[in-house]
Amino acid sequence: MSNEIDIEYVSKLARLKLNEEEKKLFSSQLNHILDYIHQLNKLDTENIEPTAHVLEFTNVFREDQVEASINRDQVLNNAPKSQKGFFEVPRIIE
Amino acid sequence: MLRCFHGQPLYFKNKMEYEAIIGLEIHIELNSATKMFCDCSNRPGDSPNQNICPICLWMPGVFAKISQEVLEKATITCLALNCEIQHKSAFDQKVYYYPDLPKGFQLSQFHFPLARNGWVNITDEHGSSKRLRIRGIHMEEDVAKLVHETEGRKKISLVDFNRAGTPLVEVVTQPDIRNPYDAMEFVNVLRTLIPYVGTAECSMEYGTMRVDANISLRPVGTQKMNVKVEVKNMNSIRSIGDAIAYEINRQKQCYEEGKEIILHTRLWDPEREITVPMRGKFAGPCIPDPSVSIIEISDEWIKKMKNRLPEMPAEKQARFIKQYKLTEEQVLSVTSQQETAQYFESLVKEGISPITAVHWLITQLLPAVKKRSENLKETTVTPERLAKLLFMVEKENVNANSAKEVLALLFESEKDPADIVAQQGFEQISNTGELETLIDKILSDNPQAVKDFHSGKTQAVGFLTGQVIRLTQGKANPKTVRKLLEEKIK
Ligand SMILES: [Zn+2]
């Protein structure tokens, strides 16, 4: 098994706080996944067209016809926080 | 801070000459009635979160279906910019995490864009024509809008989904641009061409067109691409030029001081006129999206879209010069916008001479329409009504000053211009008998001016002519008055 996952970095990106035990567990699991990816990378894909889509369906379109939107208050009721018709979230940028 | 003047070569301390390598990424909101993947209205909305549904709120499990109209408008935009439409294009999920994109990815075309290899011609600052290449154009959905506020000491963001899912095309240029002027011109050309084909408004002021610039420097004569810096948040053509000029100079100073340039994004601060680093966003991979269908386009369909392109500005200008015998300057003034050109041609079709039509359209009608926040398509002063008034001007039934007053009245009612002229007494007085009486009065009232004339001051005739016209409240035909005056005074 390879050992290339930087679990501190990954958990920071995923905004997850992990304890030591979890760090060990997920490092191992993620490394397993990477090993599998490495295995796939060994396949020769030289003459294979890149996959654009996983399903075989094309040109499914809608008409450009405006329909009524849904009730804002009902939607906002489902949000943890809202005000003045907006969803409220913690600020990410300074 | 030193400013980089447009087009000047950049000299480093060691006298090495450097050049700037600039590429632009331009997001343009298409003006379809609905959003890209749902039936919500594609309008900013009078209040936040007014035009929303489970699809554009990006709820799990929804089925995103692209509208035919968006594909057509995107294709026409690409054709206007001379791009090759790809027979097969598809959507990817561009992964990133940010409150303006709560589902965690943006639907965009990364691996299979709608169009590649386009170009536009610009006029550089020395007046010569230059072709700038477009690498590709792809479709993508816009994200939600964030309003940043501070409540006491708590910093919050308010999220409005009205913009979420608005259809965009992103134009990506080749790194062909070498100075801020050409970058501004490129954007200027897009801002003219795209509204011409009617697929988008392209207003930087209202954010329906947003420009990012990638900038790096390298010694002249070398081919290696150095690390680039992306600059965002420029909301006018001028600020694009200022931001790029500033950034070129900033990077030049970094090199001079031996500082390394690192790949990052900066924001243009229009108040302080500087670029400031933006906190990094985690940008993830682009993976094929399984919900939106593949788009397959036939040559026949592309031809159909090509047929919908109007006559483009360059062709129109060439035709106007030939057909209407106008100067290049006059032609540019009436062809910069599609509706102005249409209005001009309607006036000419009504029988007005091209020169009169250009003159009245550019110096009188357009400013008046703008002042009233109207537009040429909807104004009550239709080409037919204006033509009736201009006929009277051409036939000298009304003089130019009175005609300007009549024009103002045309906006106020649906009345026929001829009726307004007749009812309000705007007819030009060319009746010599009537004018002669007035001239006699002015001559006897102004003996000094008459004396001046006889002592060789010929400009006195002009003064006396003005006096007569004033007596008629501007309705006298100036040519007739002058002629009669000159005969009498001798
Ligand atoms: Zn929606």
XYZ file of C-alpha atoms and ligand atoms in Angstrom:
585
model
C 0.000 0.000 0.000
C 1.237 3.461 -0.850
C 1.420 6.134 1.788
C 0.867 9.475 0.090
C -2.276 10.891 1.645
C -1.671 14.048 3.705
C -4.675 13.565 5.955
C -4.203 16.952 7.681
C -4.486 18.757 4.335
C -7.408 16.660 3.111
C -9.396 17.127 6.311
C -8.751 20.869 6.189
C -10.097 21.055 2.622
C -13.122 18.997 3.584
C -13.660 21.159 6.700
C -13.672 18.027 8.892
C -12.152 17.749 12.355
C -10.714 14.264 12.783
C -9.318 12.634 15.931
C -6.114 10.585 15.829
C -7.930 7.300 15.370
C -10.019 8.654 12.498
C -6.942 10.136 10.858
C -5.338 6.710 10.846
C -8.465 4.975 9.585
C -9.188 7.440 6.754
C -5.525 7.690 5.720
C -5.491 3.973 5.225
C -8.808 3.940 3.331
C -7.855 6.832 1.087
C -4.494 5.270 0.343
C -6.304 2.129 -0.738
C -8.357 4.193 -3.163
C -5.201 5.809 -4.527
C -3.670 2.382 -5.053
C -6.668 1.446 -7.130
C -6.333 4.629 -9.179
C -2.661 3.794 -9.794
C -3.762 0.395 -11.028
C -6.185 2.069 -13.485
C -3.447 4.442 -14.613
C -1.429 1.476 -15.857
C -4.056 0.704 -18.512
C -3.185 1.751 -22.047
C -5.793 4.355 -23.085
C -3.803 5.739 -26.003
C -6.420 5.112 -28.696
C -9.517 5.436 -26.582
C -11.715 8.512 -26.930
C -12.120 10.340 -23.597
C -15.462 9.789 -21.920
C -17.688 12.824 -22.321
C -20.636 11.314 -20.567
C -21.430 8.180 -18.621
C -24.867 7.765 -20.203
C -25.739 7.456 -23.871
C -28.202 10.263 -24.341
C -27.937 13.335 -26.517
C -29.776 16.563 -27.249
C -32.353 16.544 -24.482
C -33.597 20.129 -24.425
C -36.170 22.340 -22.675
C -38.310 25.100 -24.133
C -37.376 28.635 -23.033
C -40.705 29.167 -21.257
C -40.791 30.896 -17.856
C -42.723 29.016 -15.157
C -43.625 30.199 -11.668
C -40.869 29.992 -9.089
C -41.401 28.408 -5.686
C -42.374 30.183 -2.476
C -39.379 31.930 -1.003
C -40.501 31.866 2.624
C -41.019 28.120 2.528
C -37.506 27.673 1.188
C -35.951 30.039 3.692
C -37.737 28.199 6.519
C -35.556 25.221 5.719
C -32.368 27.257 6.028
C -30.523 27.371 9.364
C -30.430 31.168 9.114
C -31.964 33.793 6.867
C -32.768 37.493 6.830
C -34.291 40.082 4.460
C -35.094 37.339 1.957
C -31.481 36.116 1.842
C -29.866 32.948 3.128
C -27.371 33.883 5.828
C -24.003 32.121 6.041
C -20.721 32.787 7.858
C -18.361 34.988 5.850
C -15.568 33.036 4.180
C -13.449 35.877 2.759
C -12.184 38.724 4.950
C 3.806 53.910 -7.688
C 4.960 54.390 -11.263
C 2.377 53.946 -13.949
C 2.989 51.890 -17.051
C 2.043 53.929 -20.052
C 0.246 52.072 -22.755
C 2.422 50.598 -25.442
C 5.773 51.661 -24.000
C 8.379 48.919 -23.783
C 9.232 47.900 -20.263
C 12.890 48.348 -19.361
C 14.325 46.633 -16.346
C 17.219 47.964 -14.310
C 19.643 45.893 -16.343
C 18.134 47.461 -19.469
C 16.633 44.158 -20.480
C 13.436 44.712 -22.397
C 10.401 42.735 -21.286
C 7.024 42.133 -22.837
C 3.691 41.420 -21.186
C 1.742 38.291 -22.087
C -1.949 38.883 -21.503
C -4.894 36.549 -21.915
C -8.510 37.378 -21.093
C -11.375 35.286 -19.748
C -14.688 36.976 -20.330
C -17.978 35.815 -18.819
C -21.080 36.966 -20.668
C -24.660 36.461 -19.456
C -26.949 35.321 -22.271
C -30.357 37.003 -22.458
C -32.626 33.957 -22.666
C -36.015 34.194 -20.932
C -35.298 31.328 -18.535
C -32.202 30.172 -16.675
C -29.844 27.619 -18.164
C -31.247 24.435 -16.612
C -34.632 25.399 -15.135
C -37.788 27.374 -15.944
C -37.078 30.236 -13.529
C -36.977 33.729 -15.004
C -33.472 34.777 -16.056
C -33.845 38.257 -14.522
C -31.997 39.837 -11.618
C -35.326 40.036 -9.714
C -36.780 42.904 -7.716
C -36.042 41.150 -4.437
C -33.555 38.450 -3.410
C -34.363 34.782 -3.991
C -37.444 35.641 -6.025
C -36.590 33.526 -9.090
C -35.639 30.196 -7.552
C -36.647 26.533 -7.724
C -35.196 23.221 -6.530
C -32.997 23.026 -9.662
C -31.288 26.417 -9.307
C -31.145 26.010 -5.526
C -29.145 22.943 -6.485
C -31.115 20.508 -4.355
C -29.876 16.921 -4.513
C -31.544 14.688 -7.061
C -32.768 17.329 -9.495
C -32.546 16.861 -13.259
C -30.759 19.675 -15.089
C -31.994 20.037 -18.649
C -30.475 22.704 -20.898
C -32.785 24.976 -22.895
C -32.637 24.935 -26.692
C -32.648 28.732 -26.658
C -29.461 28.888 -24.570
C -27.681 26.563 -26.981
C -28.826 28.662 -29.952
C -27.815 31.960 -28.346
C -24.457 30.549 -27.268
C -23.842 29.192 -30.773
C -24.746 32.490 -32.451
C -22.391 34.288 -30.045
C -19.577 31.883 -30.979
C -20.273 32.375 -34.697
C -20.196 36.165 -34.284
C -16.668 35.709 -32.891
C -15.623 33.517 -35.838
C -15.309 30.314 -33.811
C -15.523 26.729 -35.038
C -18.600 25.124 -33.491
C -17.759 21.655 -32.169
C -19.973 18.806 -33.335
C -19.950 17.308 -29.888
C -19.859 19.155 -26.585
C -20.631 18.128 -23.023
C -20.824 19.443 -19.472
C -18.438 18.812 -16.621
C -18.734 19.367 -12.917
C -16.122 21.935 -11.913
C -15.617 21.187 -8.250
C -15.121 23.935 -5.693
C -16.504 24.827 -2.288
C -17.891 28.256 -1.633
C -21.177 29.664 -0.279
C -22.147 30.946 -3.753
C -22.174 27.328 -4.964
C -23.627 25.136 -2.211
C -23.877 22.001 -4.339
C -20.070 21.962 -4.521
C -19.660 22.077 -8.290
C -20.459 24.326 -11.216
C -21.801 22.917 -14.481
C -19.309 24.030 -17.114
C -17.812 22.672 -20.317
C -14.189 21.835 -19.670
C -13.221 18.786 -21.712
C -15.606 19.358 -24.634
C -16.325 23.084 -25.108
C -18.990 24.336 -27.521
C -16.527 26.192 -29.783
C -12.809 26.580 -30.483
C -10.424 28.681 -32.586
C -12.107 32.048 -33.047
C -10.767 35.535 -33.644
C -11.709 39.182 -33.762
C -9.991 42.122 -35.403
C -9.151 45.135 -33.295
C -7.652 48.511 -34.128
C -4.542 49.092 -32.049
C -3.432 52.440 -30.658
C -1.472 53.235 -33.809
C -4.615 52.786 -35.889
C -3.615 49.533 -37.545
C -5.755 46.424 -37.624
C -4.696 43.430 -35.546
C -6.207 39.960 -35.267
C -6.503 38.492 -31.760
C -7.231 34.795 -31.431
C -9.831 33.152 -29.224
C -8.858 29.744 -27.838
C -12.403 28.648 -27.166
C -15.873 29.476 -25.878
C -17.778 27.269 -23.476
C -21.126 27.411 -21.716
C -21.513 27.402 -17.948
C -24.005 28.304 -15.248
C -23.561 31.402 -13.105
C -23.325 31.064 -9.334
C -25.341 32.749 -6.579
C -24.641 36.334 -5.570
C -23.091 37.090 -2.186
C -23.661 40.299 -0.250
C -21.103 40.746 2.504
C -22.261 42.409 5.715
C -21.050 42.928 9.234
C -23.433 42.564 12.158
C -21.739 44.052 15.189
C -18.473 42.144 15.179
C -19.826 39.171 13.262
C -19.031 38.988 9.570
C -21.728 37.314 7.503
C -22.585 36.766 3.855
C -26.121 36.932 2.475
C -26.868 34.614 -0.440
C -29.223 35.447 -3.328
C -29.956 32.667 -5.830
C -31.639 34.851 -8.482
C -28.395 34.748 -10.485
C -27.711 31.069 -9.782
C -28.111 29.140 -13.009
C -28.028 32.167 -15.309
C -26.629 30.986 -18.672
C -23.107 32.202 -19.378
C -20.627 31.824 -22.164
C -16.979 32.196 -21.239
C -14.693 33.521 -23.968
C -11.072 32.483 -23.429
C -8.479 34.243 -25.584
C -5.082 33.007 -26.645
C -2.302 34.850 -24.776
C -1.908 37.129 -27.815
C -2.414 40.454 -26.091
C 0.738 42.469 -25.350
C -0.497 45.736 -23.852
C -3.412 47.185 -21.855
C -4.751 49.122 -24.845
C -5.294 46.006 -26.963
C -6.995 44.287 -24.014
C -9.427 47.194 -23.706
C -10.022 47.164 -27.447
C -10.709 43.419 -27.451
C -13.371 43.870 -24.781
C -14.733 46.879 -26.651
C -15.106 44.853 -29.839
C -16.931 42.060 -27.968
C -19.177 44.650 -26.344
C -20.150 45.882 -29.818
C -20.346 42.579 -31.724
C -22.367 40.517 -29.258
C -25.231 42.983 -28.679
C -25.278 43.260 -32.489
C -26.291 39.615 -32.813
C -28.737 40.152 -29.957
C -27.700 37.311 -27.653
C -26.475 39.341 -24.669
C -26.346 42.905 -23.340
C -22.651 42.850 -22.355
C -22.820 45.587 -19.734
C -19.768 45.728 -17.487
C -21.593 48.244 -15.326
C -24.474 45.856 -14.588
C -22.211 42.814 -14.394
C -23.689 41.049 -17.435
C -20.109 40.998 -18.790
C -17.200 40.246 -16.456
C -13.560 40.322 -17.479
C -10.606 38.546 -15.829
C -7.050 39.009 -17.087
C -4.083 36.625 -16.871
C -0.811 38.508 -16.933
C 2.847 37.460 -17.012
C 6.098 39.035 -18.191
C 9.030 37.642 -20.160
C 12.197 39.047 -21.767
C 11.554 40.142 -25.356
C 12.715 37.479 -27.775
C 12.171 34.548 -25.404
C 9.284 32.116 -25.802
C 8.965 30.643 -22.320
C 5.751 31.433 -20.458
C 6.448 32.676 -16.935
C 4.160 32.286 -13.927
C 0.979 34.282 -14.460
C -1.197 36.257 -12.112
C -4.960 36.467 -12.556
C -6.654 39.842 -11.983
C -10.393 40.083 -11.336
C -12.986 42.680 -10.359
C -12.584 45.220 -13.159
C -15.981 46.772 -13.803
C -15.314 49.144 -16.669
C -13.244 49.165 -19.839
C -11.013 51.808 -18.321
C -10.369 49.789 -15.197
C -9.278 46.833 -17.376
C -6.560 49.038 -18.855
C -5.610 50.520 -15.482
C -5.528 47.157 -13.693
C -3.397 45.488 -16.381
C -1.005 48.465 -16.524
C -0.691 48.391 -12.742
C -0.122 44.638 -12.665
C 2.554 44.757 -15.380
C 4.394 47.349 -13.370
C 3.983 45.440 -10.121
C 5.439 42.270 -11.663
C 8.251 44.274 -13.230
C 9.178 45.588 -9.774
C 9.043 42.050 -8.362
C 11.565 40.928 -10.982
C 13.761 43.963 -10.348
C 13.795 43.226 -6.630
C 14.490 39.557 -7.298
C 11.135 38.481 -5.832
C 9.527 35.359 -7.173
C 6.124 35.673 -8.890
C 3.715 33.078 -7.551
C 0.571 31.805 -9.225
C -2.349 33.558 -7.538
C -5.413 35.737 -8.038
C -5.594 39.452 -7.313
C -8.509 41.860 -7.139
C -8.512 45.319 -8.719
C -9.370 47.966 -6.139
C -10.783 50.865 -8.180
C -10.694 53.280 -5.211
C -7.014 52.829 -4.454
C -6.155 51.934 -8.088
C -4.066 48.928 -7.069
C -4.405 45.139 -7.231
C -4.555 43.236 -3.946
C -4.096 39.487 -3.398
C -7.262 37.464 -2.991
C -7.443 34.608 -0.529
C -7.045 31.333 -2.377
C -10.068 29.216 -3.200
C -9.652 25.495 -3.403
C -10.257 24.600 -7.053
C -10.920 20.959 -7.594
C -11.066 18.749 -10.647
C -13.479 18.806 -13.590
C -15.335 15.548 -13.976
C -17.942 14.583 -16.629
C -21.476 15.407 -15.483
C -24.020 12.594 -15.746
C -27.209 14.712 -15.707
C -27.011 17.137 -18.658
C -27.163 15.375 -22.012
C -24.364 15.401 -24.547
C -24.888 18.050 -27.228
C -24.471 16.878 -30.790
C -24.630 19.462 -33.544
C -24.924 18.840 -37.278
C -23.424 20.973 -40.037
C -26.947 21.673 -41.200
C -27.903 23.108 -37.800
C -24.745 25.263 -37.704
C -25.726 26.596 -41.138
C -29.167 27.452 -39.785
C -27.580 29.427 -36.958
C -25.219 31.176 -39.406
C -28.242 32.318 -41.373
C -29.558 34.013 -38.263
C -26.474 36.230 -37.970
C -27.255 39.792 -39.017
C -24.992 41.808 -41.286
C -21.979 42.411 -39.015
C -20.607 45.936 -38.337
C -17.587 45.654 -40.678
C -19.727 44.561 -43.647
C -22.364 47.149 -42.816
C -19.780 49.937 -42.670
C -18.379 48.990 -46.063
C -21.876 48.886 -47.552
C -22.928 52.234 -45.994
C -19.852 54.008 -47.353
C -20.598 52.695 -50.843
C -24.373 52.908 -50.828
C -24.948 56.179 -48.972
C -21.715 58.046 -49.889
C -21.027 58.889 -46.270
C -17.642 59.552 -44.668
C -16.042 56.849 -42.525
C -16.672 58.922 -39.431
C -20.368 59.329 -40.249
C -20.680 55.621 -40.963
C -19.033 54.653 -37.672
C -21.438 56.875 -35.776
C -24.541 55.188 -37.227
C -23.329 51.582 -37.284
C -21.959 51.186 -33.764
C -25.348 49.858 -32.693
C -27.715 47.701 -34.675
C -30.813 49.774 -33.861
C -29.122 53.052 -34.828
C -28.220 51.593 -38.220
C -31.771 50.306 -38.654
C -33.252 53.677 -37.774
C -30.915 55.409 -40.218
C -31.904 53.097 -43.055
C -35.607 53.585 -42.279
C -35.161 57.361 -42.519
C -33.410 57.018 -45.860
C -36.133 54.667 -47.089
C -38.661 57.380 -46.210
C -36.809 59.602 -48.668
C -34.570 61.647 -46.352
C -31.065 62.295 -47.692
C -28.351 60.209 -45.932
C -26.509 63.350 -44.771
C -29.622 64.873 -43.173
C -30.518 61.499 -41.664
C -27.073 61.020 -40.044
C -26.987 64.581 -38.807
C -30.400 64.543 -37.127
C -30.061 61.021 -35.808
C -26.673 61.545 -34.162
C -26.851 65.158 -32.988
C -30.556 65.430 -32.114
C -32.549 62.225 -31.806
C -30.036 59.955 -30.018
C -29.218 62.479 -27.256
C -32.946 63.219 -26.802
C -33.821 59.524 -26.600
C -30.994 58.908 -24.149
C -32.062 61.832 -21.976
C -35.521 60.275 -21.706
C -34.055 56.825 -20.911
C -35.835 55.441 -23.948
C -34.386 53.485 -26.830
C -34.677 53.836 -30.590
C -36.768 50.687 -30.946
C -39.508 51.852 -28.588
C -39.528 55.626 -28.855
C -42.714 57.331 -30.047
C -40.543 59.315 -32.451
C -40.627 56.624 -35.127
C -38.603 56.986 -38.335
C -41.875 57.793 -40.169
C -42.680 60.706 -37.839
C -39.143 62.084 -37.814
C -39.012 61.772 -41.611
C -42.157 63.940 -41.939
C -40.464 66.637 -39.883
C -37.185 66.357 -41.823
C -39.056 66.686 -45.111
C -40.281 70.062 -43.932
C -36.693 70.987 -43.022
C -35.391 69.855 -46.417
C -38.147 71.829 -48.178
C -37.349 74.835 -45.964
C -40.888 74.966 -44.580
C -39.405 74.838 -41.100
C -35.982 76.114 -40.137
C -33.530 74.016 -38.125
C -34.143 75.825 -34.844
C -37.900 75.409 -35.006
C -37.476 71.788 -36.056
C -35.530 71.087 -32.860
C -38.445 72.455 -30.851
C -40.911 70.378 -32.865
C -38.785 67.292 -32.233
C -39.095 67.831 -28.479
C -42.893 68.050 -28.932
C -42.937 64.814 -30.952
C -41.941 62.957 -27.797
C -44.906 64.402 -25.909
C -47.745 63.289 -28.181
C -48.628 61.107 -31.144
C -49.550 64.173 -33.227
C -48.495 64.447 -36.817
C -45.409 66.719 -37.171
C -47.184 68.750 -39.866
C -50.082 69.437 -37.480
C -47.702 70.521 -34.710
C -45.961 72.904 -37.104
C -49.244 74.341 -38.367
C -51.018 74.575 -34.992
C -48.104 76.075 -33.097
C -46.971 78.384 -35.870
C -43.537 76.901 -36.512
C -43.658 77.505 -40.270
C -40.680 79.292 -41.600
C -41.466 82.768 -42.853
C -40.193 83.042 -46.413
C -42.875 85.481 -47.499
C -40.792 88.411 -48.722
C -43.491 91.049 -48.221
C -43.850 90.183 -44.555
C -40.092 90.039 -44.058
C -39.445 93.341 -45.832
C -41.661 95.206 -43.360
C -39.672 93.731 -40.483
C -36.345 94.535 -42.164
C -37.348 98.161 -42.643
C -38.136 98.356 -38.935
C -34.782 96.853 -37.924
C -32.854 99.142 -40.290
C -34.490 102.261 -38.837
C -33.997 100.980 -35.252
C -30.276 100.318 -35.762
C -28.743 103.325 -37.549
C -25.309 102.625 -36.010
C -25.147 99.129 -37.562
C -26.162 100.547 -40.936
C -23.415 103.159 -40.632
C -20.902 100.452 -39.690
C -21.847 98.530 -42.805
C -21.310 101.530 -45.039
C -17.924 102.175 -43.458
C -16.888 98.644 -44.560
C -17.810 96.486 -41.544
C -19.668 93.806 -43.516
C -20.283 91.687 -40.413
C -22.994 94.202 -39.484
C -25.274 92.325 -41.917
C -25.030 89.279 -39.700
C -26.060 91.282 -36.672
C -29.022 92.819 -38.497
C -30.110 89.416 -39.865
C -30.102 88.079 -36.316
C -32.283 90.967 -35.166
C -34.893 90.255 -37.855
C -34.975 86.552 -37.022
C -35.416 87.431 -33.357
C -38.449 89.518 -34.232
C -39.999 86.450 -35.868
C -39.180 84.259 -32.830
C -36.775 82.243 -34.936
C -39.223 81.441 -37.718
C -37.727 83.538 -40.492
C -35.724 81.812 -43.175
C -32.198 83.124 -42.490
C -31.105 82.873 -46.126
C -34.071 84.936 -47.365
C -33.622 87.558 -44.648
C -29.945 87.996 -45.448
C -30.590 88.283 -49.145
C -33.310 90.884 -48.687
C -31.235 92.802 -46.169
C -28.196 92.955 -48.425
C -30.344 94.315 -51.254
C -31.976 96.971 -49.063
C -28.923 98.233 -47.208
C -27.072 99.080 -50.430
Zn -34.832 27.585 -11.044
